[in-house]
Short mmCIF file of C-alpha atoms and ligand atoms in Angstrom, two decimals:
data_model
loop_
_atom_site.label_atom_id
_atom_site.label_comp_id
_atom_site.label_asym_id
_atom_site.label_seq_id
_atom_site.Cartn_x
_atom_site.Cartn_y
_atom_site.Cartn_z
CA UNK A 279 2.66 -12.63 -16.10
CA UNK A 280 3.44 -12.37 -12.28
CA UNK A 281 2.59 -14.73 -9.07
CA UNK A 282 -0.45 -13.35 -7.08
CA UNK A 283 -0.61 -15.26 -3.60
CA UNK A 284 -4.55 -14.73 -1.83
CA UNK A 285 -4.22 -14.01 1.44
CA UNK A 286 -5.80 -13.58 4.70
CA UNK A 287 -4.58 -12.23 8.04
CA UNK A 288 -4.12 -15.84 10.52
CA UNK A 289 -2.46 -14.96 13.39
CA UNK A 290 -3.35 -12.45 15.63
CA UNK A 291 0.29 -11.65 17.32
CA UNK A 292 1.23 -9.51 14.57
CA UNK A 293 4.67 -8.27 16.64
CA UNK A 294 5.05 -12.39 16.49
CA UNK A 295 5.73 -12.79 12.50
CA UNK A 296 6.97 -9.39 12.20
CA UNK A 297 10.52 -10.34 14.21
CA UNK A 298 10.44 -13.35 12.39
CA UNK A 299 10.18 -11.09 9.16
CA UNK A 300 13.27 -8.89 10.57
CA UNK A 301 15.31 -11.36 11.37
CA UNK A 302 15.18 -13.27 8.18
CA UNK A 303 16.16 -9.76 6.08
CA UNK A 304 18.97 -8.59 8.47
CA UNK A 305 20.12 -12.69 8.04
CA UNK A 306 20.19 -11.64 4.66
CA UNK A 307 21.81 -8.72 5.01
CA UNK A 308 18.39 -7.58 2.99
CA UNK A 309 16.97 -3.76 3.64
CA UNK A 310 13.10 -4.01 3.92
CA UNK A 311 11.27 -0.79 3.22
CA UNK A 312 7.19 -1.08 3.80
CA UNK A 313 5.43 2.02 1.51
CA UNK A 314 2.10 3.26 2.66
CA UNK A 315 -0.10 5.72 0.85
CA UNK A 316 -3.56 6.42 -0.35
CA UNK A 317 -4.39 4.84 -3.42
CA UNK A 318 -2.92 6.09 -6.74
CA UNK A 319 0.21 8.54 -4.71
CA UNK A 320 2.52 7.36 -6.37
CA UNK A 321 4.52 3.84 -4.52
CA UNK A 322 4.56 2.28 -8.04
CA UNK A 323 6.21 4.49 -10.14
CA UNK A 324 8.20 5.78 -7.46
CA UNK A 325 9.79 2.05 -7.31
CA UNK A 326 9.61 1.58 -11.09
CA UNK A 327 11.33 4.59 -11.84
CA UNK A 328 14.34 3.44 -8.34
CA UNK A 329 14.69 0.59 -9.55
CA UNK A 330 15.22 1.26 -13.45
CA UNK A 331 17.47 4.11 -12.59
CA UNK A 332 19.84 1.83 -10.34
CA UNK A 333 20.61 -1.36 -11.96
CA UNK A 334 23.24 -2.29 -9.31
CA UNK A 335 21.42 -2.14 -6.99
CA UNK A 336 18.52 -5.27 -6.77
CA UNK A 337 14.95 -5.36 -5.62
CA UNK A 338 12.41 -7.15 -4.25
CA UNK A 339 9.44 -5.87 -3.75
CA UNK A 340 6.01 -7.57 -2.38
CA UNK A 341 2.53 -5.21 -3.98
CA UNK A 342 0.13 -5.01 -2.04
CA UNK A 343 -2.99 -4.84 -3.77
CA UNK A 344 -7.38 -5.71 -3.08
CA UNK A 345 -7.14 -7.37 -6.52
CA UNK A 346 -5.02 -7.83 -9.43
CA UNK A 347 -1.26 -8.21 -10.70
CA UNK A 348 -1.64 -5.13 -12.12
CA UNK A 349 1.77 -3.38 -10.14
CA UNK A 350 3.60 -6.41 -9.49
CA UNK A 351 3.71 -7.32 -13.39
CA UNK A 352 4.33 -2.83 -14.00
CA UNK A 353 7.98 -3.26 -11.60
CA UNK A 354 8.80 -7.47 -12.86
CA UNK A 355 8.17 -5.05 -16.56
CA UNK A 356 10.70 -2.88 -14.33
CA UNK A 357 13.17 -5.27 -14.13
CA UNK A 358 13.23 -6.76 -10.18
CA UNK A 359 11.30 -9.74 -9.14
CA UNK A 360 7.47 -9.42 -7.10
CA UNK A 361 4.95 -11.50 -5.99
CA UNK A 362 1.50 -9.77 -5.78
CA UNK A 363 -0.07 -10.38 -2.35
CA UNK A 364 -3.91 -10.25 -2.86
CA UNK A 365 -5.56 -9.44 0.41
CA UNK A 366 -9.85 -9.93 -1.42
CA UNK A 367 -11.10 -7.43 0.34
CA UNK A 368 -8.82 -6.95 3.02
CA UNK A 369 -7.46 -3.33 3.94
CA UNK A 370 -4.11 -4.15 5.43
CA UNK A 371 -1.15 -6.68 4.98
CA UNK A 372 0.27 -8.35 7.60
CA UNK A 373 3.48 -9.55 8.93
CA UNK A 374 2.31 -12.94 8.93
CA UNK A 375 1.80 -12.20 5.35
CA UNK A 376 4.82 -11.10 4.69
CA UNK A 377 6.48 -13.57 6.39
CA UNK A 378 5.30 -16.34 3.96
CA UNK A 379 5.80 -15.41 1.35
CA UNK A 380 9.46 -14.46 1.58
CA UNK A 381 10.65 -17.60 0.48
CA UNK A 382 9.62 -16.84 -3.31
CA UNK A 383 12.78 -15.05 -3.54
CA UNK A 384 16.29 -15.43 -3.31
CA UNK A 385 16.87 -12.77 -0.48
CA UNK A 386 20.57 -13.84 -0.64
CA UNK A 387 20.44 -11.58 -3.99
CA UNK A 388 18.71 -9.42 -2.99
CA UNK A 389 19.67 -5.77 -1.17
CA UNK A 390 15.93 -4.40 -0.72
CA UNK A 391 13.33 -5.67 -0.46
CA UNK A 392 10.03 -3.19 -0.43
CA UNK A 393 6.35 -3.89 0.53
CA UNK A 394 4.10 -1.43 -1.23
CA UNK A 395 0.56 -1.74 1.24
CA UNK A 396 -3.14 -1.83 0.09
CA UNK A 397 -3.42 1.72 -0.51
CA UNK A 398 -4.90 3.85 2.38
CA UNK A 399 -3.70 5.88 5.38
CA UNK A 400 -6.01 3.92 7.68
CA UNK A 401 -4.78 0.49 8.07
CA UNK A 402 -1.92 -0.88 7.56
CA UNK A 403 -0.57 2.52 9.09
CA UNK A 404 -1.44 -0.11 12.53
CA UNK A 405 0.09 -3.46 11.55
CA UNK A 406 4.23 -3.75 11.70
CA UNK A 407 5.53 -5.19 9.25
CA UNK A 408 9.23 -5.96 10.40
CA UNK A 409 11.30 -5.04 7.87
CA UNK A 410 14.03 -1.58 9.12
CA UNK A 411 11.97 1.78 7.43
CA UNK A 412 8.73 2.81 7.02
CA UNK A 413 7.71 5.53 4.29
CA UNK A 414 4.62 6.92 3.82
CA UNK A 415 3.77 9.01 0.60
CA UNK A 416 1.26 12.18 0.55
CA UNK A 417 0.92 13.26 -3.37
CA UNK A 418 0.20 16.66 -4.40
CA UNK A 419 -3.28 16.29 -5.44
CA UNK A 420 -4.87 14.65 -2.48
CA UNK A 421 -4.55 17.62 -0.48
CA UNK A 422 -2.41 19.48 1.85
CA UNK A 423 -4.66 19.02 4.98
CA UNK A 424 -4.15 15.61 4.69
CA UNK A 425 -1.33 14.83 7.88
CA UNK A 426 -3.58 15.95 11.18
CA UNK A 427 -6.54 13.81 8.82
CA UNK A 428 -4.49 10.49 9.13
CA UNK A 429 -2.09 11.68 12.41
CA UNK A 430 -1.93 7.43 12.77
CA UNK A 431 0.35 7.13 9.63
CA UNK A 432 2.27 10.26 9.54
CA UNK A 433 3.41 9.53 13.06
CA UNK A 434 4.74 6.79 12.33
CA UNK A 435 6.65 7.25 9.69
CA UNK A 436 10.48 7.47 9.63
CA UNK A 437 10.19 9.28 6.24
CA UNK A 438 7.23 11.56 4.11
CA UNK A 439 8.18 11.77 0.45
CA UNK A 440 5.50 14.65 -0.56
CA UNK A 441 5.07 13.01 -4.43
CA UNK A 442 4.23 15.40 -7.17
CA UNK A 443 5.25 18.33 -6.95
CA UNK A 444 5.14 18.98 -10.55
CA UNK A 445 1.23 19.77 -10.12
CA UNK A 446 1.75 21.42 -6.49
CA UNK A 447 0.91 24.88 -8.08
CA UNK A 448 -2.37 24.07 -10.16
CA UNK A 449 -4.00 21.96 -7.41
CA UNK A 450 -3.21 24.29 -4.61
CA UNK A 451 -1.08 22.32 -2.47
CA UNK A 452 0.13 25.06 0.48
CA UNK A 453 3.48 22.92 1.92
CA UNK A 454 3.54 25.57 4.48
CA UNK A 455 1.10 23.85 5.58
CA UNK A 456 2.60 19.82 5.48
CA UNK A 457 5.65 21.28 7.85
CA UNK A 458 3.85 23.45 10.55
CA UNK A 459 1.13 20.63 11.21
CA UNK A 460 3.91 17.87 10.76
CA UNK A 461 5.66 19.54 13.83
CA UNK A 462 2.43 18.64 15.47
CA UNK A 463 2.17 14.72 15.02
CA UNK A 464 6.06 14.23 13.94
CA UNK A 465 8.64 16.45 14.16
CA UNK A 466 11.69 13.70 14.29
CA UNK A 467 10.61 14.20 10.24
CA UNK A 468 11.41 16.29 7.19
CA UNK A 469 9.69 15.27 4.56
CA UNK A 470 11.64 15.19 0.99
CA UNK A 471 9.73 16.64 -2.18
CA UNK A 472 9.65 14.79 -5.26
CA UNK A 473 8.36 14.52 -8.73
CA UNK A 474 8.83 11.43 -11.30
CA UNK A 475 8.29 13.74 -13.54
CA UNK A 476 11.42 16.63 -13.09
CA UNK A 477 13.19 13.74 -11.65
CA UNK A 478 12.86 16.19 -8.11
CA UNK A 479 14.24 14.27 -4.99
CA UNK A 480 15.03 11.66 -6.10
CA UNK A 481 18.56 12.33 -6.14
CA UNK A 482 18.50 12.02 -2.58
CA UNK A 483 15.93 8.74 -2.38
CA UNK A 484 18.82 7.25 -3.99
CA UNK A 485 21.00 8.51 -2.16
CA UNK A 486 19.75 7.39 1.18
CA UNK A 487 19.02 3.80 -0.65
CA UNK A 488 22.55 3.46 -1.26
CA UNK A 489 23.21 4.85 2.46
CA UNK A 490 21.12 2.23 4.01
CA UNK A 491 22.25 -1.01 2.10
CA UNK A 492 23.46 -3.29 4.24
N1 LIG B 597 1.90 14.73 -12.27
C1 LIG B 597 2.58 13.18 -11.31
N2 LIG B 597 1.83 11.97 -11.70
C2 LIG B 597 2.79 11.16 -10.99
C3 LIG B 597 3.52 11.02 -10.15
N3 LIG B 597 3.76 9.99 -10.08
C4 LIG B 597 3.46 9.53 -10.41
N4 LIG B 597 2.24 10.07 -11.11
C5 LIG B 597 1.49 8.64 -11.74
O1 LIG B 597 -0.02 9.31 -10.75
C6 LIG B 597 -1.17 7.70 -10.82
C7 LIG B 597 -0.85 6.89 -10.52
O2 LIG B 597 0.14 6.41 -9.78
P1 LIG B 597 1.20 4.33 -9.21
O3 LIG B 597 2.16 5.25 -9.29
O4 LIG B 597 0.03 3.44 -9.72
O5 LIG B 597 0.48 5.04 -8.05
P2 LIG B 597 0.09 3.82 -6.15
O6 LIG B 597 -1.26 3.35 -6.83
O7 LIG B 597 0.60 4.72 -5.19
O8 LIG B 597 0.94 3.10 -6.71
C8 LIG B 597 -0.18 7.59 -12.28
O9 LIG B 597 -1.05 8.04 -13.17
C9 LIG B 597 0.73 8.04 -12.21
O10 LIG B 597 1.92 8.52 -13.47
C10 LIG B 597 4.35 12.48 -10.22
O11 LIG B 597 5.23 12.64 -9.41
N5 LIG B 597 3.64 13.63 -10.78
MG1 LIG B 598 0.41 0.30 -6.82
#
C-alpha cells in the first residue's frame, strides 16, 4: 500500500518554493518532470510502461490526486517508489507540496523525479513546481479542439504528447487541427504521437529521457 500524504497549499509564494525544489533536484543530479493533462488521458499508463521498459533508469514518482492512492499503487507495482499526495479537493499541486515530500525519496539514487499532477488542464498550468520540464498530454478521445480551449496548459508546455493514437481514427481525431492550433499557442513545440497499445512514439520518448539524464 502506497504512502498517502494529505496536503493543502500553505504559502502564497509558489515561486520561492519552486526555486528550492529546483536546487534540491540539481544538487542530487535528478531530472524533474511535471505531467499535466485531463483525467484519463494516459499519464499513469505512460509512467508504468516507461518504468517497466527501462529497468536501468531510476524513477521516483509523486502522484497527485484529489483522493485515493490508486495511481501510487500502480507505480509501485511497476517497480518505482511513489508517494501519493491527496489534496482533498484542491485542483492542482503547488511547489511547497513537492518540497515537503522530496525528503521521502532517496534522491541520490534517482535519475528522474516525475510529478503526475491533478488531472485537469486549468489550475495546474498556473503553478510552477520547480521541475525541469513540463510535459502535457492530450489523448485523442478528448478531441482535437482542446489546444485553443485550454491555451495556458499548452503554451506553458515544454513537450506535448498526443496519446492514444491507436484510437484516433475511431474517435475522428484530426491531427492537422492540433498542429495548426499549436502554431498560434506554442509554435516552438512539435507534438509527439504516442500509443501505449501499439508502442508508437515510445522509443523516441525513451531516447529523449536518456538525453536528459544527469
Ligand atoms: N487505447 C488506449 N488506451 C490507453 C492508452 N493509454 C492509456 N489508456 C487507457 O486510458 C485509461 C486511463 O489511463 P490512465 O493512465 O489511468 O490516465 P491518467 O488519469 O491520465 O493517469 C486506462 O484505461 C488506460 O488503459 C493508449 O495509448 N491507448
Ligand atoms: Mg493517473
